[in-house]
CSV table of C-alpha atoms and ligand atoms in Angstrom, one decimal:
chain,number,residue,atom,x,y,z
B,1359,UNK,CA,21.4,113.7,149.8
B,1360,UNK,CA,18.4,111.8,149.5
B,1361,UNK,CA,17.9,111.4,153.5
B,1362,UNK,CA,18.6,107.4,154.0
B,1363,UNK,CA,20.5,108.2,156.4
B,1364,UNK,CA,20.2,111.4,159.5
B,1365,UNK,CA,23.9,111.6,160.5
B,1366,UNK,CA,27.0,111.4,158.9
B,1367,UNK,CA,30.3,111.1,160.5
B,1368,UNK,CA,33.8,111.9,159.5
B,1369,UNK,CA,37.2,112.7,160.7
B,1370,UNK,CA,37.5,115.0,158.2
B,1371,UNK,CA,34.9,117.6,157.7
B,1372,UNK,CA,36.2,118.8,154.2
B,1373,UNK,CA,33.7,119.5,151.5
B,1374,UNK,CA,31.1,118.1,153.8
B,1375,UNK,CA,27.4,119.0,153.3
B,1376,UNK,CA,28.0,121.9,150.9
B,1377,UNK,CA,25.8,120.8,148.8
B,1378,UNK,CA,23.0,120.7,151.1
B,1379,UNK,CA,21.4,123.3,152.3
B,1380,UNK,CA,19.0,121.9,155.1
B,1381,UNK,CA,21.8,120.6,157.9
B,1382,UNK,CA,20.2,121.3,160.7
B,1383,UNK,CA,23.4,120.3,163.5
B,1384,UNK,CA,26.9,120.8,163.0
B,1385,UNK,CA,28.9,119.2,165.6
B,1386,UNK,CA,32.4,119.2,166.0
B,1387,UNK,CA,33.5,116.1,168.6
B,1388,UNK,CA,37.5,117.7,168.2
B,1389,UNK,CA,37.9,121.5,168.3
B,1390,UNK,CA,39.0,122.7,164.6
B,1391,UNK,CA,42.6,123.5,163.9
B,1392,UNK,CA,41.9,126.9,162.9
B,1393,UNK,CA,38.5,129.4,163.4
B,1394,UNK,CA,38.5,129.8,159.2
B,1395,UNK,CA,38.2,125.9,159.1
B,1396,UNK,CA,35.7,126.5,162.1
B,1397,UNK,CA,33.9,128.9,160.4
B,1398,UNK,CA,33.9,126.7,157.2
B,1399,UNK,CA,31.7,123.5,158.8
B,1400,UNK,CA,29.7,125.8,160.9
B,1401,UNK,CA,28.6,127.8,158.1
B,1402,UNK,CA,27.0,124.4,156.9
B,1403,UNK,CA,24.2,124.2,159.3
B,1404,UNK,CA,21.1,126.2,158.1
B,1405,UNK,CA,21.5,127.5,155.1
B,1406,UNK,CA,18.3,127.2,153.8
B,1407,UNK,CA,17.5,129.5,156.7
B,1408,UNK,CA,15.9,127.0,159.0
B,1409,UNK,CA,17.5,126.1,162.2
B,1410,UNK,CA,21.1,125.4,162.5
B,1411,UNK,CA,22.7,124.6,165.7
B,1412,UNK,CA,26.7,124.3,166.4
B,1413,UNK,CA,28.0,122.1,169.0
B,1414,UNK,CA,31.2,121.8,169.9
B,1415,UNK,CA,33.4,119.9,172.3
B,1416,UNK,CA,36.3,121.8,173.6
B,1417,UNK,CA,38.9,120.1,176.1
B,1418,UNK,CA,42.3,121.9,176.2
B,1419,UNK,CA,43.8,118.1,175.7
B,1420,UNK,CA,42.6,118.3,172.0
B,1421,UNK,CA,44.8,121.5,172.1
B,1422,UNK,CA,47.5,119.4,173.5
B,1423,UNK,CA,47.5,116.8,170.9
B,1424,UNK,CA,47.2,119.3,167.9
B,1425,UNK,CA,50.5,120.8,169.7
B,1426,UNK,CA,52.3,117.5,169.7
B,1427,UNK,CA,51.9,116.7,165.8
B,1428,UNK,CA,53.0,120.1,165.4
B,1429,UNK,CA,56.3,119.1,166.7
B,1430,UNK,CA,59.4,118.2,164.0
B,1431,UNK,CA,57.3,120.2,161.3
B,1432,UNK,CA,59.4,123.3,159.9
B,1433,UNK,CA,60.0,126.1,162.3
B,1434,UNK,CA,57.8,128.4,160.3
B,1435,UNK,CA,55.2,126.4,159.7
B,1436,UNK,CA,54.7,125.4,163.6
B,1437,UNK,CA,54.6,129.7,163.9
B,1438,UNK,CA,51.9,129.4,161.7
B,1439,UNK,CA,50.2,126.6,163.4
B,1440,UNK,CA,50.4,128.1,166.9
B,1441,UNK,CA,48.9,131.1,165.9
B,1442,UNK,CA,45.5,129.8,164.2
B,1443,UNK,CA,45.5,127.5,167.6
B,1444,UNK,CA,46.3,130.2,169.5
B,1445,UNK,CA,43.2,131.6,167.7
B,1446,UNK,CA,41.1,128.7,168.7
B,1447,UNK,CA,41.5,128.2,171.9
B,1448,UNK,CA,40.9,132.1,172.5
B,1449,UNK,CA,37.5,131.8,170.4
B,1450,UNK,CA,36.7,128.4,173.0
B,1451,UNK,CA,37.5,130.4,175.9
B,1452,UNK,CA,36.0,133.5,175.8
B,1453,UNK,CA,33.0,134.9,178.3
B,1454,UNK,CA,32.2,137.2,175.1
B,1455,UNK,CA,29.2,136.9,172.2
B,1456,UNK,CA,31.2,133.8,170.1
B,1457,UNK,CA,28.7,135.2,167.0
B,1458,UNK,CA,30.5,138.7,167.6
B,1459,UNK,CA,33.9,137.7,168.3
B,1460,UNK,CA,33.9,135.2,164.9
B,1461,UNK,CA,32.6,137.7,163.0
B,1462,UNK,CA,35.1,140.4,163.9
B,1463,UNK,CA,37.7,138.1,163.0
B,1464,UNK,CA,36.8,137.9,159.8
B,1465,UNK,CA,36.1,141.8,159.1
B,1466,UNK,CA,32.6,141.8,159.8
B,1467,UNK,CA,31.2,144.2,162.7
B,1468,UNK,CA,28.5,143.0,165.3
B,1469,UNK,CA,26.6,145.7,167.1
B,1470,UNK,CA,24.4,143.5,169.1
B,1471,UNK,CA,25.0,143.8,172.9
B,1472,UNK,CA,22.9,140.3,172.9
B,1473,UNK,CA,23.2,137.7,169.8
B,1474,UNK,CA,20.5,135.3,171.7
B,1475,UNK,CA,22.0,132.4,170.1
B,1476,UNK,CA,25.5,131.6,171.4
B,1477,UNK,CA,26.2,129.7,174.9
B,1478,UNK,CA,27.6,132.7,175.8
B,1479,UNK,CA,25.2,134.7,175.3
B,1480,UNK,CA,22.3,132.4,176.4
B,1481,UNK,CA,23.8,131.5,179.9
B,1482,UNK,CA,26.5,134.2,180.8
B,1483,UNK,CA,29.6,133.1,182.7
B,1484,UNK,CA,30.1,134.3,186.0
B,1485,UNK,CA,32.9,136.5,186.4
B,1486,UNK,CA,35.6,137.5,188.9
B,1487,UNK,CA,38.6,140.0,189.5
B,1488,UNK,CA,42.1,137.7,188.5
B,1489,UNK,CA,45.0,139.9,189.1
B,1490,UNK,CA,46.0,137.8,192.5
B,1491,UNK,CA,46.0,134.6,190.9
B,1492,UNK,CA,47.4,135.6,187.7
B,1493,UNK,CA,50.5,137.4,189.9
B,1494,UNK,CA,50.6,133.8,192.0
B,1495,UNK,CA,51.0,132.1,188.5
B,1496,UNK,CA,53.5,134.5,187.2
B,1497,UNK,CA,55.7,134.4,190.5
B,1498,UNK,CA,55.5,130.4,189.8
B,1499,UNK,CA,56.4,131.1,186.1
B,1500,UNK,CA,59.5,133.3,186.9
B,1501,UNK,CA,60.9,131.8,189.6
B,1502,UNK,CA,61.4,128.2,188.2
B,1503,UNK,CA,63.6,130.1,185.6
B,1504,UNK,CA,60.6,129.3,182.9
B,1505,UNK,CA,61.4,125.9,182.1
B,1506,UNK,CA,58.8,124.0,182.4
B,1507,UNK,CA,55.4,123.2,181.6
B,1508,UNK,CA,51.6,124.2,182.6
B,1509,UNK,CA,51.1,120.8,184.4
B,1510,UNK,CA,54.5,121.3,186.9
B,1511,UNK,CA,53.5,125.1,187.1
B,1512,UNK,CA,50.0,123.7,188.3
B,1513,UNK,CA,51.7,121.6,190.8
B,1514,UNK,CA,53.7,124.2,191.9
B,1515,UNK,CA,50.5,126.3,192.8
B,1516,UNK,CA,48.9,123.8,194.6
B,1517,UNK,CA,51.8,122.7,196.2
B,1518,UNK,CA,51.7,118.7,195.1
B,1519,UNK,CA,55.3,117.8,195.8
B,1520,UNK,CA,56.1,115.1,192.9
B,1521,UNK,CA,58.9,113.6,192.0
B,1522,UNK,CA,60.3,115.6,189.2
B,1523,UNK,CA,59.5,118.6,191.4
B,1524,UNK,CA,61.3,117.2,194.5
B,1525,UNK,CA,64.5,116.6,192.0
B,1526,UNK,CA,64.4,120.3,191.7
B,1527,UNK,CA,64.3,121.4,195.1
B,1528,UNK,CA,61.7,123.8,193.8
B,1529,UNK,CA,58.8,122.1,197.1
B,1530,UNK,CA,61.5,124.7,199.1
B,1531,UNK,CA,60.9,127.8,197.0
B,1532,UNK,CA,58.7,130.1,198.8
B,1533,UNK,CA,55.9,130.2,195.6
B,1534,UNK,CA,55.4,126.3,196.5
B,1535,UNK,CA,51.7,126.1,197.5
B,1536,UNK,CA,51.1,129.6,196.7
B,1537,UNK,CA,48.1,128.8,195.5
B,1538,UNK,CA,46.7,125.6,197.3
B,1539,UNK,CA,43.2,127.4,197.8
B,1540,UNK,CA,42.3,126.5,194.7
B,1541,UNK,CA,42.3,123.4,192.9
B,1542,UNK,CA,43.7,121.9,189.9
B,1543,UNK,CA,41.3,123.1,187.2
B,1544,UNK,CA,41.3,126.8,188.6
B,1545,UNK,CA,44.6,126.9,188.3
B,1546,UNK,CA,44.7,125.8,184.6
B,1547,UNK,CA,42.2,127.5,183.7
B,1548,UNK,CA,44.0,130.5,185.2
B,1549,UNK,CA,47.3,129.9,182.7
B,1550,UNK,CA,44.9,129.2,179.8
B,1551,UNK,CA,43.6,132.8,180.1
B,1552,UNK,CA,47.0,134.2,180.6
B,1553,UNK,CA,48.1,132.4,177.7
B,1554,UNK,CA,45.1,134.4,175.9
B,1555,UNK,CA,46.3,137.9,177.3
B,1556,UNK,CA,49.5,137.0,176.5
B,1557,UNK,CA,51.1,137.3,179.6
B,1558,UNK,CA,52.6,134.0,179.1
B,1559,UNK,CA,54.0,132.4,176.2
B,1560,UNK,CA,53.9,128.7,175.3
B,1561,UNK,CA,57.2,127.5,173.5
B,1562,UNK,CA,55.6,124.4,171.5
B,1563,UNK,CA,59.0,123.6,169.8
B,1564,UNK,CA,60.1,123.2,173.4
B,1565,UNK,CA,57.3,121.0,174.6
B,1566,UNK,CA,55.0,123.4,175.7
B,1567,UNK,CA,57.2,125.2,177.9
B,1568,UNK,CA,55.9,128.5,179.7
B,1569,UNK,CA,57.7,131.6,179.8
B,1570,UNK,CA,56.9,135.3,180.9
B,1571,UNK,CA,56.3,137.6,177.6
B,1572,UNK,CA,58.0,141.1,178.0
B,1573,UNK,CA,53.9,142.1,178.6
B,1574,UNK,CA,54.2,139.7,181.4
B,1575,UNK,CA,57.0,140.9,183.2
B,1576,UNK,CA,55.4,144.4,183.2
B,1577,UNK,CA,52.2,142.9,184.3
B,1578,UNK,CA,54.1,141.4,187.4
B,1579,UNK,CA,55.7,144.9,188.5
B,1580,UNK,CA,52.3,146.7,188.1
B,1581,UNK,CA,49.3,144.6,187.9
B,1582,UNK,CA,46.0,145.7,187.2
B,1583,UNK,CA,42.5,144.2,186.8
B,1584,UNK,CA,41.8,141.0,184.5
B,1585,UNK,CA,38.4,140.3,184.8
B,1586,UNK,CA,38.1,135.9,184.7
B,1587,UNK,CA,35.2,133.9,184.0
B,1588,UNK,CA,34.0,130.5,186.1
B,1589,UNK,CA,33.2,127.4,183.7
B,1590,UNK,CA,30.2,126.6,184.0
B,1591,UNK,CA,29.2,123.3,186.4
B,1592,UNK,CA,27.2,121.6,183.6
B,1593,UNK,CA,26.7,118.5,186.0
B,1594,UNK,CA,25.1,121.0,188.7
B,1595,UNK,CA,22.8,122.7,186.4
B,1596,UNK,CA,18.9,122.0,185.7
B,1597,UNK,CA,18.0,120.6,182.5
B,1598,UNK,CA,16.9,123.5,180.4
B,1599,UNK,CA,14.2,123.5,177.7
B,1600,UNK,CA,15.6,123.6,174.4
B,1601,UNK,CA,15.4,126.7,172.8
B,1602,UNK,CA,14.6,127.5,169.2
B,1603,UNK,CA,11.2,128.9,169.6
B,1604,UNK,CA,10.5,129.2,165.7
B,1605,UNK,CA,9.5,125.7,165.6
B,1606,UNK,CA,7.1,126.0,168.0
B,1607,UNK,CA,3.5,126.4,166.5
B,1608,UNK,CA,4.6,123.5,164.1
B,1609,UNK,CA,2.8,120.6,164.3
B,1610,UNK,CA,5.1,117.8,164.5
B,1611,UNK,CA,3.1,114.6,163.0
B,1612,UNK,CA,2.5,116.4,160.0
B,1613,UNK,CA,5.9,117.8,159.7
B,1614,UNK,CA,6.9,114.5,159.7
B,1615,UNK,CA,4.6,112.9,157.6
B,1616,UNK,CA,5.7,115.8,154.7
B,1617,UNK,CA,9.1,114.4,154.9
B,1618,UNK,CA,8.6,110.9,154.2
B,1619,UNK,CA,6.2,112.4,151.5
B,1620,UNK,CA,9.2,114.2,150.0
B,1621,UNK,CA,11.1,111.2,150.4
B,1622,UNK,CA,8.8,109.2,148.5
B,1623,UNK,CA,8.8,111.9,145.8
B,1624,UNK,CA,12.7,112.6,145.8
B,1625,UNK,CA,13.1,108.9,145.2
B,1626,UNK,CA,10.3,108.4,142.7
B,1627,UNK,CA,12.1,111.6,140.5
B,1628,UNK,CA,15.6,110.9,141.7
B,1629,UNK,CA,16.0,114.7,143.0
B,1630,UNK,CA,17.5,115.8,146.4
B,1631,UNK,CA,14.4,116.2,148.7
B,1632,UNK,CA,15.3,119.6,149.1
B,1633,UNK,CA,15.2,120.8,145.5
B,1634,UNK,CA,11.4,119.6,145.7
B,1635,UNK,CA,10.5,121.7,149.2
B,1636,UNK,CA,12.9,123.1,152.0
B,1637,UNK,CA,12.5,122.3,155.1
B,1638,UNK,CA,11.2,126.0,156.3
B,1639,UNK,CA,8.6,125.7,153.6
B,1640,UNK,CA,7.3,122.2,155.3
B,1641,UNK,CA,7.4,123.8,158.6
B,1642,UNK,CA,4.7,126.7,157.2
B,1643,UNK,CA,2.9,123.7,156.1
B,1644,UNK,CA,3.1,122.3,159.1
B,1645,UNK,CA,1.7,125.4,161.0
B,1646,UNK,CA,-0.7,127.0,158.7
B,1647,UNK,CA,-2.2,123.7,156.8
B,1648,UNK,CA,-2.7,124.9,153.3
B,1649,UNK,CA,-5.2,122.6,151.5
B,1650,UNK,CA,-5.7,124.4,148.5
B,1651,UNK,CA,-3.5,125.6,145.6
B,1652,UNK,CA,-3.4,129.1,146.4
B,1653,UNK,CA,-3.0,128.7,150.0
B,1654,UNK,CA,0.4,126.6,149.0
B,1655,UNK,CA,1.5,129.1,146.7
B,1656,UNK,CA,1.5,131.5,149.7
B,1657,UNK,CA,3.9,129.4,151.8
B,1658,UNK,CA,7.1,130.6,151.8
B,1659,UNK,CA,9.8,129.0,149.1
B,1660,UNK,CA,6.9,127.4,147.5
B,1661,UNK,CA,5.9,129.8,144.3
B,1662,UNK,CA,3.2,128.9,141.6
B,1663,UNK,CA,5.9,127.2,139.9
B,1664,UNK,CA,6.9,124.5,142.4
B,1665,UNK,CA,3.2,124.2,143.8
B,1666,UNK,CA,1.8,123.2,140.4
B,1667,UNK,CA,4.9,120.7,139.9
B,1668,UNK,CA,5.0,118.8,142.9
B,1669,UNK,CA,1.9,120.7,145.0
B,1670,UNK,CA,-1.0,117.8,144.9
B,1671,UNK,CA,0.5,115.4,146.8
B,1672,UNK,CA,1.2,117.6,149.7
B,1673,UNK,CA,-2.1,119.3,149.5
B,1674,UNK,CA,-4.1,115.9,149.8
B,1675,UNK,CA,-2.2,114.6,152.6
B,1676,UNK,CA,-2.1,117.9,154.6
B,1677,UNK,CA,-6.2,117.8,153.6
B,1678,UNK,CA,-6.8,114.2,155.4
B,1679,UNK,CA,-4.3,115.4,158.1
B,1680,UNK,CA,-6.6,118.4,159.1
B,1681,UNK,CA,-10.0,116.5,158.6
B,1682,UNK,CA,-9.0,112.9,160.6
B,1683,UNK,CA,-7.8,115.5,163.3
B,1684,UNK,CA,-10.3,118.1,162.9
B,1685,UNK,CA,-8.4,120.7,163.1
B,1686,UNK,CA,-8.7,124.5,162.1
B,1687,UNK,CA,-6.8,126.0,160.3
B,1688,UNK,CA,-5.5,129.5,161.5
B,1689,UNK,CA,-6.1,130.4,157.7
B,1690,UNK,CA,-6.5,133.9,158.3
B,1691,UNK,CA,-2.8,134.8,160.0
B,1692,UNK,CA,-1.8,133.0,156.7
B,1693,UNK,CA,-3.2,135.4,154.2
B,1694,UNK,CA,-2.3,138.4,156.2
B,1695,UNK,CA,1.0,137.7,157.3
B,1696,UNK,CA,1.8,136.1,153.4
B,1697,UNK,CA,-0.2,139.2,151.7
B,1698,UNK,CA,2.6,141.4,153.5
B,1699,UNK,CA,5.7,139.5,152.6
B,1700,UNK,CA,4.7,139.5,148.9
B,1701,UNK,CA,3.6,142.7,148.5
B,1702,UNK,CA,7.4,143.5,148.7
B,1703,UNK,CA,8.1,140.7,146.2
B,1704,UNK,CA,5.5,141.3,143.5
B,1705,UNK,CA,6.4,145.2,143.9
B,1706,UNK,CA,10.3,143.9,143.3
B,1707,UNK,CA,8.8,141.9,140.6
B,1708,UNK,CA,7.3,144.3,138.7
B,1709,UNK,CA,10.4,146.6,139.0
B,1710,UNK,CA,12.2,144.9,137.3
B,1711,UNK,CA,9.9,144.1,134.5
B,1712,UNK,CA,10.3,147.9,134.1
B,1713,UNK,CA,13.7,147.7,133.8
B,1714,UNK,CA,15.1,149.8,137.3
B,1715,UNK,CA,18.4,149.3,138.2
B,1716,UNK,CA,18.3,147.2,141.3
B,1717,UNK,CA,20.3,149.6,143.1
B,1718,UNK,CA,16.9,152.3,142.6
B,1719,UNK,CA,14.9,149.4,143.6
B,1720,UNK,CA,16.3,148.8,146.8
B,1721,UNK,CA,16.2,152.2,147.6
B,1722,UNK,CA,12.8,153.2,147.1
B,1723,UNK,CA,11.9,149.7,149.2
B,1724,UNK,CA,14.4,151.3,151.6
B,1725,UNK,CA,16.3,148.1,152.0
B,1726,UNK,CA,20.1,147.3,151.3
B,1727,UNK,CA,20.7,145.5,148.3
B,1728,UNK,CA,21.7,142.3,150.5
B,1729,UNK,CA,18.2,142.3,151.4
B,1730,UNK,CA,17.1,142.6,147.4
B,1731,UNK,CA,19.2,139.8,146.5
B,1732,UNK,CA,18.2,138.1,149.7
B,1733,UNK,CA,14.7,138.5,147.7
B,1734,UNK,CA,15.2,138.0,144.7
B,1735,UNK,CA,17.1,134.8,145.4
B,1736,UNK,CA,13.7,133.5,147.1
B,1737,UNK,CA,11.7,134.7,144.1
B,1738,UNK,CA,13.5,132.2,141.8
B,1739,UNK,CA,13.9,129.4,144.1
B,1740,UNK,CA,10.2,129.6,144.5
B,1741,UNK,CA,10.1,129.3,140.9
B,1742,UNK,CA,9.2,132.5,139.4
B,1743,UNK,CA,11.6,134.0,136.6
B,1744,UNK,CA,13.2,137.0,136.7
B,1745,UNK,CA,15.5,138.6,134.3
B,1746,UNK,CA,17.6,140.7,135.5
B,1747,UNK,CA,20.2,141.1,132.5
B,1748,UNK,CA,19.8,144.5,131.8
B,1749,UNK,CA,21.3,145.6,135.2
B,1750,UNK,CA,23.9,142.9,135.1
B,1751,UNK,CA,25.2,144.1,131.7
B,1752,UNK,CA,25.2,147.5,133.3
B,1753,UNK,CA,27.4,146.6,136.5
B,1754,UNK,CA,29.5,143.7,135.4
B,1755,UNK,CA,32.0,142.9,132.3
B,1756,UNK,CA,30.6,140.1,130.7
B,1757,UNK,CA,33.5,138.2,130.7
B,1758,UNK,CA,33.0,137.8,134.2
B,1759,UNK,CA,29.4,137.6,133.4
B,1760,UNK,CA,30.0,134.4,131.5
B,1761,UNK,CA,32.8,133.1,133.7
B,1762,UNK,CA,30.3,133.0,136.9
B,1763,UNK,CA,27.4,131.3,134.3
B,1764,UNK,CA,29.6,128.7,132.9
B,1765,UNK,CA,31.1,128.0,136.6
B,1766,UNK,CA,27.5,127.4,137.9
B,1767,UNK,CA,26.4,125.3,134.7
B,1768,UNK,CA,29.5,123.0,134.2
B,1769,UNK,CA,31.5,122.9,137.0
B,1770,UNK,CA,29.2,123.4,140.6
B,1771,UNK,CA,28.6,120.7,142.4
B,1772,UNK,CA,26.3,123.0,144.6
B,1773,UNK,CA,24.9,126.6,144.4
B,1774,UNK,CA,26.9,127.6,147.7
B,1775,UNK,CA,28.2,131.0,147.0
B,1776,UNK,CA,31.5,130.7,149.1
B,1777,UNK,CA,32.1,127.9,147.4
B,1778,UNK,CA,31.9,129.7,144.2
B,1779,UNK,CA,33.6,132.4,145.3
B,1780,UNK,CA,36.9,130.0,146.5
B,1781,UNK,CA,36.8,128.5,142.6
B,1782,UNK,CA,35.9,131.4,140.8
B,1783,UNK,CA,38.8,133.7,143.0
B,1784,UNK,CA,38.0,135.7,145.6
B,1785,UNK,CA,39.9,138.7,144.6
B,1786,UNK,CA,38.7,138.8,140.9
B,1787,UNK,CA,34.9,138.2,141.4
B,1788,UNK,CA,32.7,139.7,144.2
B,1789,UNK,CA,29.9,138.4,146.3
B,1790,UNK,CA,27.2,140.4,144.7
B,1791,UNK,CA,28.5,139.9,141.4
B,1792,UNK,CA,28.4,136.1,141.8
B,1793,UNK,CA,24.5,136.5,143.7
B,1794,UNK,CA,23.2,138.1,140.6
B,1795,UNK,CA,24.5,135.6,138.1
B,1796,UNK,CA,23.2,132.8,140.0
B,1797,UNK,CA,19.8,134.5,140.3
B,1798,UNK,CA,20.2,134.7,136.0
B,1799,UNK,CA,21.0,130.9,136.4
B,1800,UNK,CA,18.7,129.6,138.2
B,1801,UNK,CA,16.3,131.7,136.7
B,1802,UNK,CA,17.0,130.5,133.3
B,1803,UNK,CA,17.6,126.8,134.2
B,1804,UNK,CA,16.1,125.9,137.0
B,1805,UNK,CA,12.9,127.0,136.2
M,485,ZN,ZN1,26.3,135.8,171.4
């Protein structure tokens, strides 16, 4: 919390960084058991709207080994296993946008062709017609009477005559080297995306054992086209410049130097560094060198409030900065670009002074009342007041009015709405309803 250390590492990822909002990498070294847990620890990585990147390292043998300690658990419970794995392992092998394909799965439409963020997206994989190879495989499948695992089936394919395969007699069947054009990780790569179409079915209470699903049989008497996708050769490709272009005007020794600053400061008041600035507002800072108060007040998440409280420090060091380097200051970009953005929020502000419901509000600012809240929750951050309890007691009961205040005042350990959500009860309290009380909140006591 108070940035003595840069990375933390743990085998389990529960609870971990919720209550800070600046993570700026979430990396998974083991693929989750299940895309909600997935989608859990991913969703910690930028929430303060600054970067967040998500890395994770897929092998199918992590699969594997998830499958083994799934083995001697209750029947039911191995269903339920295999099928958030089964989940998993579809999300880590798709060719399609992984932004679109999580969010489907969790209700949420995509329209984007292009998400310009996931690996997917960024470097496309090369695909090519499968139905040959996946009718080799299948032959394989069927005619060693489905008993026995990817690895023989592989060996079968490529026609490596081992031991337990000689024992069989299966190096005389006709399918025996079927496929010895292609390697090893072809062919697996082949069953894994079968497995995914469910062409194939893996019996994990039977040690992984592959067998033909009744779509499979069909798909053997009248293939058609399965489009498959290479992996990419990450060993063969050219270094690429990191991406991430909205960090690029910032200059990086002052950046820095702001964050030992707010360090210093966090320390000295025993605050989180990020309750004093976030990390987008140091970046402005960083780009558009504000050396006086108003100028600071214009950077985004700063506010009158916050730049009065812990503004002077900043300013003087982003002052001797600018004048030991002699730079200038692009000044003018600032006030247009800022004059803009808070038209919208002074306008929002002044609203609500007047009372309109916020629905009306966002409406006449033709903007969705995400959006509004999306404001309104940077208005009090900054630390400007709003109330906005006439249109609460208008849209909400107050008991859960006061169950949502009293959550965030005794029992939060962070502000994270899907956290409050999980305590409060998903089904009882909505999303928006538990935005706008935390607006109230931090309205009333954090500023
Ligand atoms: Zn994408």
């Amino acid at each position: 919390m108070h940035e003595e250390v840069d990375i933390i590492v743990a085998t389990i990822a529960f609870g971990m960084g919720i209550d800070k909002p600046d993570v700026r990498i979430v990396m998974h070294y083991d693929i989750p058991k299940s895309l909600e847990g997935y989608y859990q620890e991913t969703g910690r990585a930028g929430r303060d709207g600054g970067e967040g990147r998500c890395i994770t390292f897929y092998s199918y043998k992590d699969i594997q080994k998830l499958e083994k300690f799934m083995q001697g658990k209750p029947l039911a419970e191995q269903e339920i296993g295999k099928q958030l794995l089964f989940e998993t392992v579809a999300y880590a092998e798709t060719s399609l946008c992984r932004r679109k394909l999580l969010l489907h799965y969790f209700g949420e439409p995509f329209h984007e062709d292009n998400c310009d963020s996931c690996d997917n997206c960024l470097h496309p994989k090369e695909q090519f017609e499968g139905k040959e190879s996946i009718v080799k495989m299948l032959r394989v499948v069927r005619d060693i009477k489905e008993k026995f695992k990817a690895e023989y089936v592989v060996d079968m394919l490529v026609g490596k005559p081992t031991t337990a395969l000689k024992a069989y007699n299966h190096h005389e069947l006709e399918v025996f080297g079927s496929g010895d054009d292609q390697d090893v990780h072809y062919w697996s790569a082949v069953i894994r995306h079968s497995l995914v179409a469910g062409l194939i079915i893996k019996e994990i209470e039977n040690y992984g054992l592959l067998k033909l699903s009744e779509k499979g049989w069909a798909y053997l008497d009248a293939p058609y086209s399965i489009m498959l996708t290479r992996n990419h050769n990450y060993d063969e490709m050219e270094e690429e410049t990191r991406t991430g272009a909205s960090t690029a005007a910032v200059d990086p020794q002052l950046f820095s130097m702001l964050k030992d600053l707010r360090k210093r400061i966090s320390k000295k008041l025993n605050l989180p560094p990020f309750v004093i600035f976030q990390d987008p507002s140091l970046e402005a800072m960083s780009t558009y060198y504000p050396i006086t108060m108003d100028e600071l007040q214009n950077m985004p998440g700063v506010g009158a409030g916050k730049a009065k409280r812990f503004g002077n420090d900043f300013l003087e060091l982003i002052q001797s900065h600018v004048e030991d380097n002699e730079i200038e200051r692009p000044i003018d970009l600032v006030v247009k670009s800022v004059a803009n953005k808070s038209k919208l929020k002074i306008s929002i502000i002044q609203n609500i002074d007047r009372k309109v419901s916020l629905d009306d509000i966002a409406e006449s600012k033709g903007i969705e009342m995400n959006d509004l809240l999306k404001e309104l929750e940077s208005i009090v951050y900054s630390g400007t007041r709003v109330n906005i309890d006439y249109h609460i007691d208008q849209v909400m009961d107050e008991d859960h009015r006061d169950d949502i205040f009293l959550y965030f005042k005794e029992d939060a350990e962070s502000d994270d709405i899907p956290t409050a959500l999980e305590e409060l009860g998903e089904d009882e309290f909505s999303e928006e309803e538990v935005r706008m009380v935390r607006i109230k909140f931090i309205s009333e006591v954090g500023n």
